[in-house]
Amino acid sequence: MTDTVYQISHLVHVPRRHYGRMVAAALVLAALAAIAHAFVVGQIEWSYVGEFLTVPAIMTGLVNTIVMAILAMVVGIVLGVVFAIMRLSDNPVLSYTALGYIWLFRAVPALLQLLLWFNLALIFPTMGIPGLFSVPTVEVMTPFVAALLGLGIQQGAFTAEVVRAGLLSVDRGQYEAAQTLGMTRLKMLRRIIMPQAMRVIIPPVGNEFIGMVKLTSLASVIQYAEILHSAQNIYYANSRVIELLIVAAFWYLIVVTALSLIQGRIEKYYSKGAAPAADTK
Amino acid sequence: MDIRTTAAADDQNLSPAAPLVVAADVRKRFGDNEVLKGIDIAVPKGEVVCIIGPSGSGKSTFLRCINQLERIDGGAIWVAGELVGYRRDGNFLHELTDAEIARQRRRIGMVFQRFNLFPHLTAIENIIEGPVQVLGEKPAEARERAEALLARVGLADKRDAYPAHLSGGQQQRVAIARALAMRPELLLFDEPTSALDPELVGEVLGVMRDLAGSGMTMIVVTHELGFAREVGNRVAFMDQGQLVEIGDARKVLTDPQQARTRAFISAVHK
Ligand SMILES: Nc1ncnc2c1ncn2[C@@H]1O[C@H](COP(=O)(O)OP(=O)(O)OP(=O)(O)O)[C@@H](O)[C@H]1O
Ligand SMILES: [Mg+2]
């Protein structure tokens, strides 16, 4: 009964052809080539890009961008943690105050907040403690301070929600086990709850940090000398608009790439003990 | 709040014979649901009391009231002669602050049904966390004691494992070691073996048997009637928020006096 119909081992095997994929790849490559060609033949003096990439003004702008992103993020995280804990407090005054803060500063656009802080002198010409000291607001509200307050405070409102979600993600049994050991509320949050909440908090905060690096460019409108502002100052003088914008874009790419790498490391650190297989030392 | 003053309550410096735990008319309600309807019990030092009873009868709630994970609505509890949750000053009862409640909890260890080990800490780090962070012990000293405790629960080789890498039985034994590291005067167990596969129950009960043998005062909520009979000095049967029957372990389990106890025990044995 060994019919020859069932003998197939001598036949030649022809792999399936993915014509669809080939067509798609060809189209995408053609499009990329067209874009590249456009940039090569376009009115971009690439030599200027190279020349201005590392000039002192751009370097200072880069440092200012990084400094502002880090400081604003620190302000944001500190405010975020404080307001998240307040939001979860049993004390209704604390809880509703936190709710109001989050509501207000998430709703008002960041650019508008920067302008408000920068122009604070229009409402409060002087600031200080009555009878003790007082200074003109314009002297305090430098572009740096206004940008830091504007960006940090609105970041705090976003971070507070992220931190709150992180705190709520920790099992109730963890709170009870910590209380049973006789921990006070703050110690419990610091030693037991926050380290576990971090796993939930880090990825979105990492993304927001990256967002913050780019958000610092808004500070150019209030004359803070971050990288975009520096690039603009140069092209106002030499009219090499596109070249200098490319310089700025290049540095944003570098900074954001570095941050993504760091974020991966931190996520790994806080996944300690998370799942079997996860601890590879 | 109505406090029934017992002899133990008035005496701040208890004699060794005085009970370690006294509950007097303890009441607790969740909304309209009265979960504890006046619990009275006294547990002398070194005794093992097993609480049995149907689901929802209030066993966990009573344990949680003892270390203030729940606040009681009536009656009073004393542990080692100290009124739980309040400071008495003449005819006034002052509610304790969070820090004072935390201090009262230190002497009461609790072992949970679902272990509740800290997942971001290794076995040994789980054990030294309390002594170092709460009691202010030196890390080296705490570590040494933790190693001894791990050896005592038979897990010396698992000191650096994270909880996720341990079996349920091993996790529960680490949890017991963590409670012991605080040098508690009283240990509360809430169904410590209910979340375990049957073949792992024995290793946890074994550790608890050793503890009982060493003179630890224990209140154990359990469905393991065999353990209750063998290790428990007394067994209390709880039903619908009341202690229906309490007495010598063997006597209650083999010859219960109350019809409800009898029905429960024969149902469990089926
Ligand atoms: N936090 C809470 N809020 C509202 N009701 C609760 C709460 N905790 C417990 N209860 C209710 O109190 C009653 C007693 O619960 P408890 O957990 O003490 O029972 P149990 O005897 O331990 O039961 P089991 O054997 O199932 O663990 C139940 O009706 C339960 O629904
Ligand atoms: Mg229970």
Coordinates of C-alpha atoms and ligand atoms in Angstrom, one line a residue:
Chain A
M1 CA 0.0 0.0 0.0
T2 CA 3.0 2.4 -0.2
D3 CA 1.5 4.6 -2.8
T4 CA 4.0 6.9 -4.6
V5 CA 1.6 9.8 -3.9
Y6 CA 2.8 9.8 -0.3
Q7 CA 6.5 9.9 -1.2
I8 CA 7.5 13.6 -1.2
S9 CA 11.0 13.7 0.1
H10 CA 12.6 13.9 -3.4
L11 CA 10.6 17.0 -4.4
V12 CA 12.2 20.5 -4.4
H13 CA 11.1 22.9 -1.7
V14 CA 10.4 26.4 -3.0
P15 CA 10.2 29.0 -0.1
R16 CA 7.2 31.3 -0.1
R17 CA 7.7 34.7 -1.7
H18 CA 6.8 37.8 0.4
Y19 CA 6.0 40.1 -2.5
G20 CA 4.0 42.4 -0.3
R21 CA 6.9 42.9 2.0
M22 CA 9.3 43.6 -0.9
V23 CA 7.0 46.2 -2.3
A24 CA 6.6 47.9 1.1
A25 CA 10.4 47.9 1.7
A26 CA 11.1 49.3 -1.8
L27 CA 8.6 52.1 -1.2
V28 CA 10.0 53.0 2.2
L29 CA 13.6 53.0 0.9
A30 CA 12.6 55.2 -2.0
A31 CA 10.9 57.7 0.3
L32 CA 14.0 57.7 2.6
A33 CA 16.3 58.2 -0.3
A34 CA 14.1 61.1 -1.6
I35 CA 14.2 62.8 1.8
A36 CA 18.0 62.4 2.1
H37 CA 18.4 63.7 -1.4
A38 CA 16.3 66.7 -0.6
F39 CA 18.4 67.6 2.4
V40 CA 21.6 67.1 0.4
V41 CA 20.6 69.4 -2.5
G42 CA 18.5 71.7 -0.3
Q43 CA 19.8 75.1 0.8
I44 CA 21.6 73.7 3.9
E45 CA 25.2 74.6 4.3
W46 CA 26.2 71.5 6.2
S47 CA 29.6 73.0 6.9
Y48 CA 27.9 75.6 9.1
V49 CA 26.2 72.9 11.1
G50 CA 29.6 71.3 11.8
E51 CA 31.1 74.7 12.6
F52 CA 28.4 75.9 15.0
L53 CA 27.9 72.5 16.7
T54 CA 30.4 73.2 19.5
V55 CA 30.7 77.0 19.6
P56 CA 30.8 78.4 23.2
A57 CA 27.3 80.0 23.0
I58 CA 25.8 76.6 22.0
M59 CA 27.7 74.8 24.6
T60 CA 26.6 77.2 27.3
G61 CA 23.0 76.8 26.0
L62 CA 23.4 73.0 26.2
V63 CA 24.6 73.2 29.8
N64 CA 21.7 75.6 30.7
T65 CA 19.2 73.3 29.1
I66 CA 20.5 70.3 31.1
V67 CA 20.7 72.2 34.3
M68 CA 17.2 73.6 33.9
A69 CA 15.8 70.1 33.0
I70 CA 17.4 68.5 36.0
L71 CA 16.4 71.3 38.5
A72 CA 12.9 71.6 37.2
M73 CA 12.5 67.8 37.4
V74 CA 13.9 67.8 41.0
V75 CA 11.4 70.5 42.0
G76 CA 8.7 68.5 40.1
I77 CA 9.5 65.2 41.9
V78 CA 9.7 66.8 45.3
L79 CA 6.4 68.6 44.9
G80 CA 4.9 65.5 43.3
V81 CA 5.8 63.2 46.2
V82 CA 4.6 65.8 48.8
F83 CA 1.3 66.4 47.0
A84 CA 0.7 62.7 46.3
I85 CA 1.1 61.9 50.0
M86 CA -1.1 64.9 50.9
R87 CA -3.7 63.7 48.4
L88 CA -3.8 60.3 50.1
S89 CA -4.0 61.9 53.6
D90 CA -7.0 61.4 55.9
N91 CA -6.9 65.1 56.6
P92 CA -9.4 66.7 54.2
V93 CA -7.7 70.1 54.1
L94 CA -4.4 68.5 52.9
S95 CA -6.2 66.2 50.5
Y96 CA -8.3 68.9 48.9
T97 CA -5.4 71.4 48.8
A98 CA -3.4 68.8 46.8
L99 CA -6.4 68.1 44.6
G100 CA -6.6 71.9 43.8
Y101 CA -2.9 72.2 43.1
I102 CA -3.0 69.3 40.6
W103 CA -6.2 70.6 39.0
L104 CA -4.8 74.1 38.5
F105 CA -1.3 73.4 37.3
R106 CA -2.2 70.6 35.0
A107 CA -4.8 72.7 33.3
V108 CA -2.8 75.9 32.6
P109 CA -0.4 75.5 29.6
A110 CA 3.3 75.5 30.5
L111 CA 4.1 78.4 28.2
L112 CA 1.4 80.5 29.9
Q113 CA 2.7 79.6 33.3
L114 CA 6.2 80.7 32.4
L115 CA 4.9 84.0 31.2
L116 CA 2.9 84.5 34.4
W117 CA 5.9 83.8 36.6
F118 CA 8.2 86.0 34.5
N119 CA 5.7 88.9 34.7
L120 CA 4.9 88.5 38.4
A121 CA 6.2 92.0 39.0
L122 CA 3.1 93.4 37.3
I123 CA 0.9 92.1 40.2
F124 CA 3.5 92.2 43.0
P125 CA 6.0 94.9 42.4
T126 CA 7.9 93.9 45.6
M127 CA 8.2 90.7 47.6
G128 CA 9.4 89.8 51.0
I129 CA 8.2 89.6 54.6
P130 CA 6.4 92.8 55.6
G131 CA 8.4 94.8 58.1
L132 CA 11.5 92.6 57.7
F133 CA 12.7 92.9 54.2
S134 CA 11.5 93.5 50.7
V135 CA 13.0 93.3 47.3
P136 CA 11.8 94.3 43.9
T137 CA 10.1 91.3 42.2
V138 CA 11.9 91.9 38.9
E139 CA 15.3 91.3 40.6
V140 CA 14.1 88.0 42.0
M141 CA 12.2 86.8 38.9
T142 CA 15.1 86.3 36.6
P143 CA 14.5 84.2 33.6
F144 CA 16.2 81.3 35.4
V145 CA 13.9 81.6 38.5
A146 CA 10.8 82.1 36.4
A147 CA 11.6 79.1 34.2
L148 CA 12.4 76.9 37.2
L149 CA 9.2 77.8 39.0
G150 CA 7.0 77.5 35.9
L151 CA 8.4 74.2 34.7
G152 CA 8.9 72.7 38.2
I153 CA 5.5 73.5 39.6
Q154 CA 3.6 72.3 36.6
Q155 CA 5.7 69.1 36.5
G156 CA 4.9 68.6 40.2
A157 CA 1.2 68.4 39.3
F158 CA 1.8 65.7 36.8
T159 CA 4.3 63.8 38.9
A160 CA 1.9 63.9 41.9
E161 CA -0.6 61.8 39.9
V162 CA 2.1 59.4 38.8
V163 CA 3.3 59.0 42.4
R164 CA -0.2 58.5 43.7
A165 CA -0.8 55.7 41.2
G166 CA 2.5 54.2 42.4
L167 CA 1.5 54.3 46.0
L168 CA -1.9 52.8 45.3
S169 CA -0.3 50.0 43.3
V170 CA 1.4 48.6 46.5
D171 CA -0.6 45.8 48.1
R172 CA -2.4 46.7 51.3
G173 CA -0.7 43.8 53.0
Q174 CA 2.6 45.6 52.6
Y175 CA 1.3 48.6 54.6
E176 CA 0.0 46.3 57.3
A177 CA 3.2 44.3 57.5
A178 CA 5.2 47.5 57.9
Q179 CA 2.8 48.8 60.6
T180 CA 2.9 45.6 62.4
L181 CA 6.7 46.0 62.7
G182 CA 6.0 49.2 64.5
M183 CA 7.0 51.6 61.7
T184 CA 5.8 55.1 61.7
R185 CA 4.0 56.4 58.6
L186 CA 7.0 58.2 57.2
K187 CA 9.4 55.4 57.8
M188 CA 6.9 52.9 56.2
L189 CA 6.6 55.1 53.1
R190 CA 10.3 55.6 52.8
R191 CA 11.5 52.1 53.5
I192 CA 8.7 49.8 52.3
I193 CA 6.1 51.5 50.1
M194 CA 8.2 54.0 48.0
P195 CA 10.8 51.4 46.9
Q196 CA 8.0 49.2 45.6
A197 CA 6.0 52.1 44.1
M198 CA 9.2 53.1 42.2
R199 CA 8.7 50.3 39.8
V200 CA 5.4 51.8 38.7
I201 CA 6.7 55.4 39.0
I202 CA 10.0 55.3 37.2
P203 CA 8.8 54.6 33.6
P204 CA 6.4 57.5 33.4
V205 CA 8.7 59.9 35.3
G206 CA 11.5 58.9 32.9
N207 CA 9.2 59.8 30.0
E208 CA 8.4 63.1 31.7
F209 CA 12.1 63.8 32.2
I210 CA 12.5 63.5 28.5
G211 CA 9.5 65.7 27.9
M212 CA 11.0 68.2 30.3
V213 CA 14.3 68.4 28.3
K214 CA 12.2 69.5 25.4
L215 CA 9.9 71.7 27.5
T216 CA 12.9 73.8 28.6
S217 CA 12.9 75.2 25.0
L218 CA 9.8 77.2 26.1
A219 CA 12.0 79.2 28.4
S220 CA 13.6 80.8 25.3
V221 CA 10.5 83.0 25.2
I222 CA 11.4 84.5 28.5
Q223 CA 15.0 85.0 27.6
Y224 CA 16.5 82.1 29.4
A225 CA 19.7 81.2 27.6
E226 CA 19.0 77.5 26.9
I227 CA 20.1 75.9 23.7
L228 CA 17.2 77.0 21.4
H229 CA 17.6 80.6 22.7
S230 CA 21.3 80.4 22.0
A231 CA 20.8 79.1 18.5
Q232 CA 18.2 81.8 17.8
N233 CA 20.6 84.5 19.0
I234 CA 23.2 83.2 16.6
Y235 CA 20.9 83.0 13.6
Y236 CA 19.5 86.5 14.3
A237 CA 23.1 87.6 13.6
N238 CA 24.0 85.4 10.7
S239 CA 20.7 84.3 9.2
R240 CA 21.7 80.6 9.1
V241 CA 18.3 79.7 10.5
I242 CA 18.0 76.0 9.4
E243 CA 21.6 75.2 10.2
L244 CA 21.4 76.4 13.7
L245 CA 18.0 74.7 14.3
I246 CA 19.7 71.5 13.2
V247 CA 22.5 72.1 15.6
A248 CA 19.9 72.5 18.4
A249 CA 18.0 69.4 17.3
F250 CA 21.2 67.4 17.3
W251 CA 21.9 68.2 20.9
Y252 CA 18.4 67.4 22.0
L253 CA 18.8 64.0 20.3
I254 CA 22.0 63.4 22.2
V255 CA 20.6 64.4 25.6
V256 CA 17.4 62.4 25.2
T257 CA 19.3 59.3 24.0
A258 CA 21.5 59.5 27.0
L259 CA 18.5 59.9 29.3
S260 CA 16.8 56.8 27.8
L261 CA 19.9 54.7 28.5
I262 CA 20.0 56.0 32.1
Q263 CA 16.3 55.3 32.5
G264 CA 16.8 51.7 31.5
R265 CA 19.4 51.3 34.2
I266 CA 17.2 52.8 36.9
E267 CA 14.3 50.6 35.9
K268 CA 16.4 47.5 36.2
Y269 CA 17.6 48.6 39.7
Y270 CA 14.1 49.0 41.0
S271 CA 12.9 45.7 39.6
K272 CA 15.0 43.9 42.3
G273 CA 13.1 40.8 43.5
A274 CA 10.2 41.6 41.1
A275 CA 10.0 38.3 39.3
P276 CA 12.0 35.1 39.1
A277 CA 14.5 35.3 36.2
A278 CA 14.6 39.1 36.8
D279 CA 17.7 39.2 39.0
T280 CA 20.7 38.8 36.8
K281 CA 23.0 40.8 39.0
Chain B
M1 CA -16.5 54.2 75.3
D2 CA -17.3 51.9 78.1
I3 CA -14.4 50.4 79.9
R4 CA -15.0 47.6 82.2
T5 CA -12.2 47.9 84.7
T6 CA -10.7 44.6 85.5
A7 CA -8.1 43.8 88.1
A8 CA -5.5 43.6 85.3
A9 CA -6.3 47.1 84.1
D10 CA -5.7 49.0 87.2
D11 CA -2.5 47.2 87.9
Q12 CA 0.2 48.8 85.8
N13 CA 3.0 46.6 87.1
L14 CA 1.6 43.2 86.4
S15 CA 2.6 40.2 88.5
P16 CA 4.0 37.3 86.4
A17 CA 0.8 35.4 86.8
A18 CA -1.3 38.2 85.3
P19 CA -2.6 37.6 81.8
L20 CA -0.5 39.0 78.9
V21 CA -3.6 39.8 76.9
V22 CA -6.9 40.8 78.3
A23 CA -9.9 41.7 76.1
A24 CA -13.0 43.0 77.8
D25 CA -16.3 43.4 75.9
V26 CA -14.5 44.2 72.6
R27 CA -16.9 45.5 70.0
K28 CA -16.3 46.4 66.4
R29 CA -18.6 47.3 63.6
F30 CA -18.1 48.0 59.9
G31 CA -21.0 50.4 59.1
D32 CA -24.2 48.6 60.1
N33 CA -22.4 45.2 60.3
E34 CA -21.5 44.5 63.9
V35 CA -18.6 42.1 63.5
L36 CA -17.5 41.7 67.1
K37 CA -20.3 41.6 69.7
G38 CA -18.4 41.8 73.0
I39 CA -15.4 39.5 73.1
D40 CA -14.0 38.6 76.5
I41 CA -10.8 36.6 76.9
A42 CA -7.6 36.6 79.0
V43 CA -4.5 34.9 77.7
P44 CA -1.7 34.2 80.3
K45 CA 1.9 34.5 79.3
G46 CA 3.2 31.4 77.5
E47 CA -0.2 30.1 76.5
V48 CA -1.2 29.1 73.0
V49 CA -4.8 29.9 72.2
C50 CA -6.3 28.7 68.9
I51 CA -9.4 30.5 67.6
I52 CA -11.6 28.5 65.3
G53 CA -14.9 29.3 63.6
P54 CA -16.7 29.7 60.4
S55 CA -15.7 32.2 57.7
G56 CA -16.8 35.7 58.4
S57 CA -17.3 35.1 62.2
G58 CA -14.8 37.9 63.0
K59 CA -11.6 35.9 63.8
S60 CA -9.3 38.1 61.7
T61 CA -11.0 41.2 62.8
F62 CA -10.4 40.3 66.5
L63 CA -6.7 39.6 65.9
R64 CA -6.3 42.9 63.9
C65 CA -7.9 44.8 66.8
I66 CA -5.2 43.5 69.2
N67 CA -2.4 45.2 67.2
Q68 CA -4.6 48.2 66.1
L69 CA -4.8 47.4 62.4
E70 CA -8.5 48.0 63.3
R71 CA -9.8 50.5 65.9
I72 CA -12.3 49.1 68.3
D73 CA -15.7 50.7 68.9
G74 CA -16.3 49.5 72.4
G75 CA -14.6 47.6 75.3
A76 CA -10.9 47.5 75.8
I77 CA -7.8 45.5 75.2
W78 CA -4.7 45.3 77.4
V79 CA -1.4 43.8 76.3
A80 CA 1.3 43.4 78.9
G81 CA -0.8 45.6 81.2
E82 CA -0.9 48.5 78.8
L83 CA -4.2 49.7 77.5
V84 CA -4.1 49.3 73.7
G85 CA -4.7 52.6 71.8
Y86 CA -5.2 54.8 74.8
R87 CA -3.3 56.3 77.7
R88 CA -5.2 56.4 80.9
D89 CA -4.9 59.5 83.1
G90 CA -7.2 59.3 86.1
N91 CA -10.6 59.3 84.7
F92 CA -9.5 60.3 81.2
L93 CA -8.6 58.1 78.3
H94 CA -6.3 59.9 75.8
E95 CA -6.1 58.5 72.3
L96 CA -2.5 57.6 71.5
T97 CA -0.6 59.4 68.7
D98 CA 0.6 57.5 65.7
A99 CA 4.1 57.2 67.1
E100 CA 2.8 55.8 70.4
I101 CA 0.7 53.3 68.5
A102 CA 3.7 52.3 66.5
R103 CA 5.6 51.8 69.7
Q104 CA 2.9 49.6 71.1
R105 CA 2.9 47.4 68.0
R106 CA 6.6 46.6 68.4
R107 CA 6.0 44.0 71.1
I108 CA 3.2 42.2 69.1
G109 CA 4.3 40.1 66.1
M110 CA 1.9 39.2 63.4
V111 CA 2.0 36.5 60.7
F112 CA -0.4 36.9 57.8
Q113 CA -2.2 34.4 55.7
R114 CA -0.6 35.8 52.6
F115 CA 2.9 36.2 54.2
N116 CA 3.3 39.9 53.2
L117 CA 7.1 39.7 52.9
F118 CA 8.7 42.8 51.5
P119 CA 9.3 41.7 47.8
H120 CA 12.1 44.2 47.2
L121 CA 14.2 42.8 50.1
T122 CA 15.9 39.5 50.4
A123 CA 15.0 37.0 53.1
I124 CA 17.6 38.3 55.5
E125 CA 16.9 42.0 54.7
N126 CA 13.2 41.3 55.5
I127 CA 14.3 40.1 58.9
I128 CA 16.7 42.9 59.8
E129 CA 14.4 45.7 58.6
G130 CA 12.4 45.9 61.8
P131 CA 15.3 45.6 64.3
V132 CA 17.5 48.2 62.4
Q133 CA 14.8 50.7 61.4
V134 CA 12.5 50.4 64.3
L135 CA 14.5 49.2 67.3
G136 CA 17.6 51.0 66.2
E137 CA 19.8 47.9 66.4
K138 CA 23.2 47.9 64.8
P139 CA 23.1 46.3 61.3
A140 CA 25.9 43.8 62.1
E141 CA 24.2 42.7 65.3
A142 CA 20.8 42.4 63.6
R143 CA 22.3 40.4 60.8
E144 CA 23.8 38.0 63.2
R145 CA 20.5 37.5 65.0
A146 CA 18.7 37.2 61.6
E147 CA 21.1 34.4 60.6
A148 CA 20.3 32.5 63.8
L149 CA 16.6 33.0 63.2
L150 CA 16.8 31.8 59.6
A151 CA 18.6 28.7 60.9
R152 CA 15.9 28.2 63.5
V153 CA 13.2 28.1 60.8
G154 CA 15.4 25.9 58.7
L155 CA 16.3 28.4 55.9
A156 CA 19.9 29.3 56.6
D157 CA 20.7 28.6 52.9
K158 CA 18.0 31.0 51.6
R159 CA 19.3 34.2 53.3
D160 CA 19.9 36.0 50.1
A161 CA 16.9 34.8 48.1
Y162 CA 14.1 37.3 47.2
P163 CA 10.6 36.3 48.3
A164 CA 9.6 35.6 44.7
H165 CA 12.1 32.8 44.6
L166 CA 10.8 31.1 47.7
S167 CA 8.0 28.6 48.0
G168 CA 4.9 29.6 50.1
G169 CA 6.1 27.5 53.0
Q170 CA 9.5 29.1 52.9
Q171 CA 8.0 32.6 52.7
Q172 CA 5.8 31.9 55.7
R173 CA 8.8 30.7 57.7
V174 CA 10.8 33.8 56.8
A175 CA 7.7 35.9 57.8
I176 CA 7.8 34.1 61.2
A177 CA 11.5 34.8 61.6
R178 CA 10.8 38.5 60.7
A179 CA 8.2 38.7 63.4
L180 CA 10.5 37.0 65.9
A181 CA 13.3 39.4 65.1
M182 CA 11.4 42.1 66.9
R183 CA 11.6 40.0 70.1
P184 CA 7.8 40.1 70.5
E185 CA 6.0 39.2 73.7
L186 CA 3.0 38.0 71.8
L187 CA 2.6 36.5 68.3
L188 CA -0.6 36.7 66.3
F189 CA -1.2 34.2 63.5
D190 CA -4.0 34.7 61.0
E191 CA -4.5 31.4 59.2
P192 CA -0.8 31.0 58.6
T193 CA -1.2 27.8 56.5
S194 CA -4.4 28.6 54.6
A195 CA -2.6 29.9 51.5
L196 CA -0.2 26.9 51.3
D197 CA -0.2 23.8 49.3
P198 CA -1.1 20.8 51.5
E199 CA 2.5 19.4 51.4
L200 CA 3.9 22.7 52.7
V201 CA 1.6 23.0 55.7
G202 CA 3.6 20.7 57.8
E203 CA 6.9 22.7 57.7
V204 CA 5.1 25.9 58.9
L205 CA 3.2 24.1 61.6
G206 CA 6.5 22.5 62.7
V207 CA 8.1 25.9 63.2
M208 CA 5.0 27.1 65.2
R209 CA 5.1 24.0 67.3
D210 CA 8.8 24.7 68.2
L211 CA 7.8 28.3 69.1
A212 CA 5.0 27.1 71.4
G213 CA 7.4 24.8 73.0
S214 CA 9.8 27.6 73.7
G215 CA 7.1 29.4 75.7
M216 CA 6.0 32.0 73.2
T217 CA 2.5 33.4 73.9
M218 CA 0.5 32.8 70.7
I219 CA -3.0 33.5 69.5
V220 CA -3.6 31.4 66.4
V221 CA -6.6 31.7 64.0
T222 CA -6.5 28.3 62.2
H223 CA -8.5 25.7 60.4
E224 CA -6.0 23.0 61.4
L225 CA -7.9 21.3 64.1
G226 CA -5.1 18.7 64.5
F227 CA -2.6 21.5 65.3
A228 CA -5.1 23.1 67.6
R229 CA -5.6 19.9 69.6
E230 CA -1.9 19.0 69.7
V231 CA -0.3 22.5 70.3
G232 CA -3.1 24.7 71.6
N233 CA -3.5 25.0 75.4
R234 CA -7.0 26.3 74.8
V235 CA -9.3 26.5 71.9
A236 CA -11.9 29.3 71.4
F237 CA -14.8 28.8 69.0
M238 CA -16.0 32.1 67.5
D239 CA -19.3 32.4 65.7
Q240 CA -21.1 35.6 64.5
G241 CA -18.9 37.9 66.4
Q242 CA -19.0 36.1 69.7
L243 CA -16.8 33.6 71.6
V244 CA -19.3 30.8 71.9
E245 CA -17.1 28.4 73.7
I246 CA -13.6 28.5 75.1
G247 CA -11.7 25.8 77.1
D248 CA -9.1 23.2 77.2
A249 CA -8.1 22.3 73.6
R250 CA -8.7 18.6 73.7
K251 CA -12.0 19.0 75.6
V252 CA -13.5 21.6 73.2
L253 CA -12.4 19.7 70.1
T254 CA -13.5 16.2 71.3
D255 CA -16.4 17.0 73.6
P256 CA -17.8 20.5 72.8
Q257 CA -20.5 21.8 75.1
Q258 CA -22.3 24.1 72.7
A259 CA -24.4 22.8 69.8
R260 CA -22.9 25.4 67.4
T261 CA -19.4 24.3 68.2
R262 CA -20.4 20.7 67.8
A263 CA -21.9 21.4 64.4
F264 CA -18.8 23.3 63.2
I265 CA -16.4 20.6 64.3
S266 CA -18.3 17.8 62.8
A267 CA -18.6 19.8 59.5
V268 CA -14.9 20.4 59.4
H269 CA -14.1 16.8 60.1
K270 CA -16.3 15.6 57.2
Ligands
LIG1 N1 -12.5 46.4 56.2 C1 -13.7 45.8 56.3 N2 -14.8 46.6 55.9 C2 -16.0 46.1 55.9 N3 -16.3 44.9 56.4 C3 -15.4 44.1 56.8 C4 -14.0 44.5 56.8 N4 -13.2 43.5 57.2 C5 -14.0 42.5 57.6 N5 -15.3 42.8 57.3 C6 -16.5 42.0 57.6 O1 -16.4 41.6 58.9 C7 -16.8 40.2 59.0 C8 -15.8 39.4 59.7 O2 -14.6 39.3 58.9 P1 -13.3 38.6 59.3 O3 -12.3 38.7 58.3 O4 -13.0 39.0 60.7 O5 -13.8 37.0 59.4 P2 -13.0 35.7 59.6 O6 -13.6 35.0 60.7 O7 -11.6 36.1 59.7 O8 -13.3 34.9 58.3 P3 -12.4 34.0 57.4 O9 -12.3 32.7 58.0 O10 -13.1 34.0 56.1 O11 -11.0 34.7 57.3 C9 -17.2 39.8 57.6 O12 -18.6 39.8 57.4 C10 -16.5 40.7 56.7 O13 -17.2 40.9 55.5
MG2 MG -9.9 35.8 58.4

